[in-house]
mmCIF file of C-alpha atoms in Angstrom:
data_model
loop_
_atom_site.group_PDB
_atom_site.id
_atom_site.type_symbol
_atom_site.label_atom_id
_atom_site.label_comp_id
_atom_site.label_asym_id
_atom_site.label_seq_id
_atom_site.Cartn_x
_atom_site.Cartn_y
_atom_site.Cartn_z
ATOM 1 C CA GLU G 747 0.010 0.003 -0.009
ATOM 2 C CA VAL G 748 1.309 3.422 -0.976
ATOM 3 C CA GLN G 749 1.851 5.597 2.087
ATOM 4 C CA LEU G 750 3.011 9.209 2.207
ATOM 5 C CA VAL G 751 3.390 10.673 5.679
ATOM 6 C CA GLU G 752 4.207 14.345 6.024
ATOM 7 C CA SER G 753 5.747 15.884 9.120
ATOM 8 C CA GLY G 754 7.472 18.992 10.371
ATOM 9 C CA GLY G 755 4.719 21.588 10.022
ATOM 10 C CA GLY G 756 4.134 24.189 12.679
ATOM 11 C CA LEU G 757 3.948 27.832 13.596
ATOM 12 C CA VAL G 758 6.682 30.069 12.184
ATOM 13 C CA LYS G 759 7.146 33.845 12.186
ATOM 14 C CA PRO G 760 7.091 35.882 8.988
ATOM 15 C CA GLY G 761 10.556 35.842 7.436
ATOM 16 C CA GLY G 762 11.366 32.559 9.119
ATOM 17 C CA SER G 763 12.255 29.158 7.716
ATOM 18 C CA LEU G 764 10.879 25.650 8.027
ATOM 19 C CA LYS G 765 11.702 22.267 6.521
ATOM 20 C CA ILE G 766 8.950 19.709 6.110
ATOM 21 C CA SER G 767 9.367 16.068 5.243
ATOM 22 C CA CYS G 768 7.414 13.251 3.603
ATOM 23 C CA ALA G 769 8.237 9.656 4.414
ATOM 24 C CA ALA G 770 7.258 7.297 1.581
ATOM 25 C CA SER G 771 6.598 3.600 1.775
ATOM 26 C CA GLY G 772 4.852 0.844 -0.140
ATOM 27 C CA PHE G 773 6.427 1.615 -3.499
ATOM 28 C CA ALA G 774 9.796 2.107 -5.205
ATOM 29 C CA PHE G 775 10.277 5.729 -4.165
ATOM 30 C CA SER G 776 13.333 6.275 -6.358
ATOM 31 C CA SER G 777 11.314 5.475 -9.479
ATOM 32 C CA TYR G 778 8.711 8.207 -9.120
ATOM 33 C CA ASP G 779 8.563 11.951 -9.616
ATOM 34 C CA MET G 780 7.151 13.831 -6.629
ATOM 35 C CA SER G 781 5.519 17.179 -5.915
ATOM 36 C CA TRP G 782 4.409 19.326 -3.032
ATOM 37 C CA VAL G 783 0.948 20.901 -3.170
ATOM 38 C CA ARG G 784 -0.557 23.273 -0.653
ATOM 39 C CA GLN G 785 -4.154 24.070 0.233
ATOM 40 C CA THR G 786 -5.014 27.471 1.663
ATOM 41 C CA PRO G 787 -7.555 28.009 4.436
ATOM 42 C CA GLU G 788 -9.977 29.032 1.658
ATOM 43 C CA LYS G 789 -9.508 25.534 0.146
ATOM 44 C CA ARG G 790 -7.641 26.737 -2.924
ATOM 45 C CA LEU G 791 -5.063 24.205 -4.172
ATOM 46 C CA GLU G 792 -1.660 25.365 -5.426
ATOM 47 C CA TRP G 793 1.213 23.247 -6.746
ATOM 48 C CA VAL G 794 4.444 24.536 -5.169
ATOM 49 C CA ALA G 795 7.309 22.218 -6.123
ATOM 50 C CA TYR G 796 8.271 19.290 -8.363
ATOM 51 C CA ILE G 797 11.262 16.974 -8.386
ATOM 52 C CA ASN G 798 12.005 14.180 -10.810
ATOM 53 C CA SER G 799 12.787 10.633 -9.701
ATOM 54 C CA GLY G 800 16.550 11.099 -9.657
ATOM 55 C CA GLY G 801 16.443 14.506 -8.016
ATOM 56 C CA GLY G 802 18.216 16.247 -10.866
ATOM 57 C CA SER G 803 15.279 18.367 -12.100
ATOM 58 C CA THR G 804 13.151 20.692 -10.041
ATOM 59 C CA TYR G 805 10.463 23.232 -10.884
ATOM 60 C CA PHE G 806 8.602 25.865 -8.863
ATOM 61 C CA PRO G 807 5.886 28.431 -9.547
ATOM 62 C CA ASP G 808 6.889 32.081 -9.376
ATOM 63 C CA THR G 809 5.077 32.487 -6.028
ATOM 64 C CA VAL G 810 7.754 30.425 -4.230
ATOM 65 C CA LYS G 811 10.720 30.412 -6.634
ATOM 66 C CA GLY G 812 13.870 31.456 -4.845
ATOM 67 C CA ARG G 813 12.315 30.843 -1.436
ATOM 68 C CA PHE G 814 11.450 27.118 -1.546
ATOM 69 C CA THR G 815 13.748 24.200 -2.303
ATOM 70 C CA ILE G 816 12.667 20.607 -2.932
ATOM 71 C CA SER G 817 14.984 17.673 -2.405
ATOM 72 C CA ARG G 818 14.839 13.920 -1.858
ATOM 73 C CA ASP G 819 16.850 11.172 -0.247
ATOM 74 C CA ASN G 820 16.199 8.064 -2.323
ATOM 75 C CA ALA G 821 18.182 5.891 0.091
ATOM 76 C CA LYS G 822 15.901 6.890 2.983
ATOM 77 C CA ASN G 823 12.668 7.250 0.929
ATOM 78 C CA ILE G 824 12.125 10.829 2.136
ATOM 79 C CA LEU G 825 11.005 13.941 0.281
ATOM 80 C CA TYR G 826 11.765 17.397 1.676
ATOM 81 C CA LEU G 827 10.547 20.944 1.222
ATOM 82 C CA GLN G 828 12.763 23.692 2.605
ATOM 83 C CA MET G 829 10.861 26.952 2.950
ATOM 84 C CA SER G 830 12.475 30.285 3.716
ATOM 85 C CA SER G 831 11.469 33.967 3.829
ATOM 86 C CA LEU G 832 8.033 32.741 4.773
ATOM 87 C CA LYS G 833 5.033 35.023 4.376
ATOM 88 C CA SER G 834 1.543 34.944 5.806
ATOM 89 C CA GLU G 835 0.233 33.836 2.436
ATOM 90 C CA ASP G 836 2.313 30.655 2.737
ATOM 91 C CA THR G 837 -0.020 29.534 5.529
ATOM 92 C CA ALA G 838 -1.572 26.307 4.263
ATOM 93 C CA MET G 839 -1.828 22.547 4.560
ATOM 94 C CA TYR G 840 1.122 21.078 2.637
ATOM 95 C CA TYR G 841 0.626 17.763 0.849
ATOM 96 C CA CYS G 842 3.229 15.400 -0.551
ATOM 97 C CA VAL G 843 2.076 13.910 -3.871
ATOM 98 C CA ARG G 844 3.403 10.989 -5.872
ATOM 99 C CA HIS G 845 3.188 11.261 -9.630
ATOM 100 C CA ASP G 846 2.009 8.537 -11.981
ATOM 101 C CA TYR G 847 0.601 8.495 -15.497
ATOM 102 C CA GLY G 848 2.288 11.920 -15.690
ATOM 103 C CA GLY G 849 -0.118 13.539 -13.282
ATOM 104 C CA PHE G 850 -0.832 13.250 -9.585
ATOM 105 C CA ALA G 851 -1.689 9.789 -8.255
ATOM 106 C CA TYR G 852 -1.321 9.553 -4.469
ATOM 107 C CA TRP G 853 -1.616 12.203 -1.756
ATOM 108 C CA GLY G 854 -0.374 12.240 1.814
ATOM 109 C CA GLN G 855 -2.486 13.386 4.742
ATOM 110 C CA GLY G 856 -0.788 16.778 4.914
ATOM 111 C CA THR G 857 1.132 18.874 7.442
ATOM 112 C CA LEU G 858 -0.076 22.333 8.509
ATOM 113 C CA VAL G 859 2.234 25.325 8.192
ATOM 114 C CA THR G 860 1.112 28.550 9.853
ATOM 115 C CA VAL G 861 3.014 31.776 9.293
ATOM 116 C CA SER G 862 2.085 34.345 11.899
ATOM 117 C CA ALA G 863 3.728 36.764 14.302
ATOM 118 C CA ASP I 1210 0.509 30.340 -16.871
ATOM 119 C CA ILE I 1211 -2.457 28.228 -17.928
ATOM 120 C CA LYS I 1212 -5.645 29.314 -16.219
ATOM 121 C CA MET I 1213 -8.177 26.622 -15.341
ATOM 122 C CA THR I 1214 -11.752 27.904 -15.063
ATOM 123 C CA GLN I 1215 -13.928 25.405 -13.242
ATOM 124 C CA SER I 1216 -17.711 25.574 -13.039
ATOM 125 C CA PRO I 1217 -19.929 25.639 -11.218
ATOM 126 C CA SER I 1218 -18.217 26.712 -8.010
ATOM 127 C CA SER I 1219 -20.954 25.039 -6.010
ATOM 128 C CA MET I 1220 -24.004 22.976 -6.700
ATOM 129 C CA TYR I 1221 -26.765 20.958 -5.123
ATOM 130 C CA ALA I 1222 -28.073 17.755 -6.660
ATOM 131 C CA PHE I 1223 -30.492 14.970 -5.819
ATOM 132 C CA LEU I 1224 -29.438 11.432 -5.090
ATOM 133 C CA GLY I 1225 -29.523 9.488 -8.369
ATOM 134 C CA GLU I 1226 -29.086 12.632 -10.465
ATOM 135 C CA ARG I 1227 -26.534 12.924 -13.246
ATOM 136 C CA VAL I 1228 -23.956 15.564 -12.343
ATOM 137 C CA THR I 1229 -21.455 17.288 -14.625
ATOM 138 C CA ILE I 1230 -18.588 19.575 -13.639
ATOM 139 C CA THR I 1231 -16.519 21.379 -16.242
ATOM 140 C CA CYS I 1232 -13.010 22.794 -16.527
ATOM 141 C CA LYS I 1233 -11.898 25.109 -19.295
ATOM 142 C CA ALA I 1234 -8.202 25.703 -19.845
ATOM 143 C CA SER I 1235 -6.886 28.979 -21.241
ATOM 144 C CA GLN I 1236 -5.037 26.961 -23.913
ATOM 145 C CA ASP I 1237 -4.892 23.426 -25.298
ATOM 146 C CA ILE I 1238 -3.617 21.076 -22.555
ATOM 147 C CA ASN I 1239 -3.508 17.909 -24.714
ATOM 148 C CA SER I 1240 -5.722 15.937 -22.278
ATOM 149 C CA TYR I 1241 -3.131 16.181 -19.501
ATOM 150 C CA LEU I 1242 -5.836 16.627 -16.898
ATOM 151 C CA ASN I 1243 -6.541 15.087 -13.492
ATOM 152 C CA TRP I 1244 -9.776 15.173 -11.500
ATOM 153 C CA PHE I 1245 -9.706 14.923 -7.704
ATOM 154 C CA GLN I 1246 -12.315 14.486 -5.018
ATOM 155 C CA GLN I 1247 -11.862 15.865 -1.520
ATOM 156 C CA LYS I 1248 -14.150 14.929 1.329
ATOM 157 C CA PRO I 1249 -14.375 17.067 4.491
ATOM 158 C CA GLY I 1250 -11.277 16.718 6.678
ATOM 159 C CA LYS I 1251 -9.481 14.479 4.182
ATOM 160 C CA SER I 1252 -6.755 14.902 1.617
ATOM 161 C CA PRO I 1253 -7.677 14.957 -2.076
ATOM 162 C CA LYS I 1254 -8.106 11.649 -3.862
ATOM 163 C CA THR I 1255 -7.295 11.141 -7.521
ATOM 164 C CA LEU I 1256 -10.243 9.987 -9.616
ATOM 165 C CA ILE I 1257 -9.142 10.422 -13.215
ATOM 166 C CA TYR I 1258 -5.952 10.957 -15.169
ATOM 167 C CA ARG I 1259 -5.269 11.816 -18.784
ATOM 168 C CA ALA I 1260 -8.747 13.394 -18.898
ATOM 169 C CA ASN I 1261 -10.738 10.165 -19.215
ATOM 170 C CA ARG I 1262 -8.873 7.292 -17.537
ATOM 171 C CA LEU I 1263 -10.343 6.055 -14.280
ATOM 172 C CA VAL I 1264 -7.948 5.289 -11.453
ATOM 173 C CA ASP I 1265 -8.181 1.702 -10.217
ATOM 174 C CA GLY I 1266 -10.824 1.337 -7.516
ATOM 175 C CA VAL I 1267 -12.805 4.442 -8.432
ATOM 176 C CA PRO I 1268 -16.506 3.638 -8.988
ATOM 177 C CA SER I 1269 -17.556 3.371 -12.609
ATOM 178 C CA ARG I 1270 -20.271 6.028 -12.108
ATOM 179 C CA PHE I 1271 -17.416 8.548 -12.455
ATOM 180 C CA SER I 1272 -16.210 9.391 -15.926
ATOM 181 C CA GLY I 1273 -14.114 12.057 -17.587
ATOM 182 C CA SER I 1274 -14.227 13.453 -21.076
ATOM 183 C CA GLY I 1275 -12.963 16.300 -23.198
ATOM 184 C CA SER I 1276 -10.091 17.463 -25.322
ATOM 185 C CA GLY I 1277 -8.260 20.610 -26.246
ATOM 186 C CA GLN I 1278 -9.337 23.264 -23.779
ATOM 187 C CA ASP I 1279 -12.633 21.800 -22.543
ATOM 188 C CA TYR I 1280 -13.047 18.950 -20.054
ATOM 189 C CA SER I 1281 -15.768 17.527 -17.871
ATOM 190 C CA LEU I 1282 -16.280 15.146 -14.995
ATOM 191 C CA THR I 1283 -19.593 13.300 -14.866
ATOM 192 C CA ILE I 1284 -21.175 11.326 -12.060
ATOM 193 C CA SER I 1285 -23.829 9.183 -13.747
ATOM 194 C CA SER I 1286 -25.977 8.626 -10.664
ATOM 195 C CA LEU I 1287 -25.155 10.652 -7.568
ATOM 196 C CA GLU I 1288 -24.662 8.805 -4.313
ATOM 197 C CA TYR I 1289 -24.501 10.297 -0.812
ATOM 198 C CA GLU I 1290 -20.797 9.469 -0.487
ATOM 199 C CA ASP I 1291 -20.032 11.654 -3.516
ATOM 200 C CA MET I 1292 -20.506 14.823 -1.501
ATOM 201 C CA GLY I 1293 -17.339 16.893 -1.371
ATOM 202 C CA ILE I 1294 -15.188 19.298 -3.357
ATOM 203 C CA TYR I 1295 -13.952 18.394 -6.842
ATOM 204 C CA TYR I 1296 -10.879 19.902 -8.468
ATOM 205 C CA CYS I 1297 -9.259 19.682 -11.884
ATOM 206 C CA LEU I 1298 -5.532 20.041 -12.534
ATOM 207 C CA GLN I 1299 -3.622 20.571 -15.762
ATOM 208 C CA TYR I 1300 -0.215 18.980 -15.953
ATOM 209 C CA ASP I 1301 0.593 19.748 -19.573
ATOM 210 C CA GLU I 1302 3.163 22.315 -18.619
ATOM 211 C CA PHE I 1303 4.710 23.976 -15.610
ATOM 212 C CA PRO I 1304 3.440 25.634 -13.518
ATOM 213 C CA TYR I 1305 0.795 23.001 -12.918
ATOM 214 C CA THR I 1306 -2.498 24.779 -12.195
ATOM 215 C CA PHE I 1307 -5.730 23.813 -10.494
ATOM 216 C CA GLY I 1308 -9.305 24.811 -11.079
ATOM 217 C CA GLY I 1309 -10.965 26.691 -8.286
ATOM 218 C CA GLY I 1310 -13.030 23.737 -7.131
ATOM 219 C CA THR I 1311 -16.683 22.684 -7.205
ATOM 220 C CA LYS I 1312 -18.440 22.091 -3.916
ATOM 221 C CA LEU I 1313 -21.043 19.369 -4.454
ATOM 222 C CA GLU I 1314 -23.818 19.015 -1.903
ATOM 223 C CA ILE I 1315 -26.838 16.773 -1.705
ATOM 224 C CA LYS I 1316 -30.328 18.288 -1.936
#
């Protein structure tokens, strides 16, 4: 069974940094592209980062480019999202997503990030 | 960026009714479209990929169609468990973009 378990969310001050993780199990993690997607309190979904299976290619939308970094440890089956210069508008539930068929296939349960003074 | 316009934003329907939700892309997305269902307090669940291909285990009352810029998700006979928010996503090009969501409630 595919499992994606996010962790590391919490309360952080504006301008601060946070690194969240996603532990993957039940599939060959190193064979799949992965993404991070966030959902705002208003329930809007936004894709925020992509990494290919080998970790050599990454993409970000302009809203987080230069502030967020995505990485993976294929030996430990863990996906990371390093977030810096955080803003209030980064407050959201962050989901780890496994790709398949090109698009999104499996979602984790999410970890909540709150940016507030 | 490709804009995904989803409609309606909310709707009520009767049990057993046929329901259709649409997504219009601002350009051709070559059928690289997902549909997701999100129930209250849960993470999204993938229903359809490549515009019309049902994910294993998803009930056959769900179907997807469309091409070019215009896509739709249809529930052939609404069941109570189908209540939730539905989203589309284009993955033809970066940045991937979502529709604004359709909140489906039972009358």
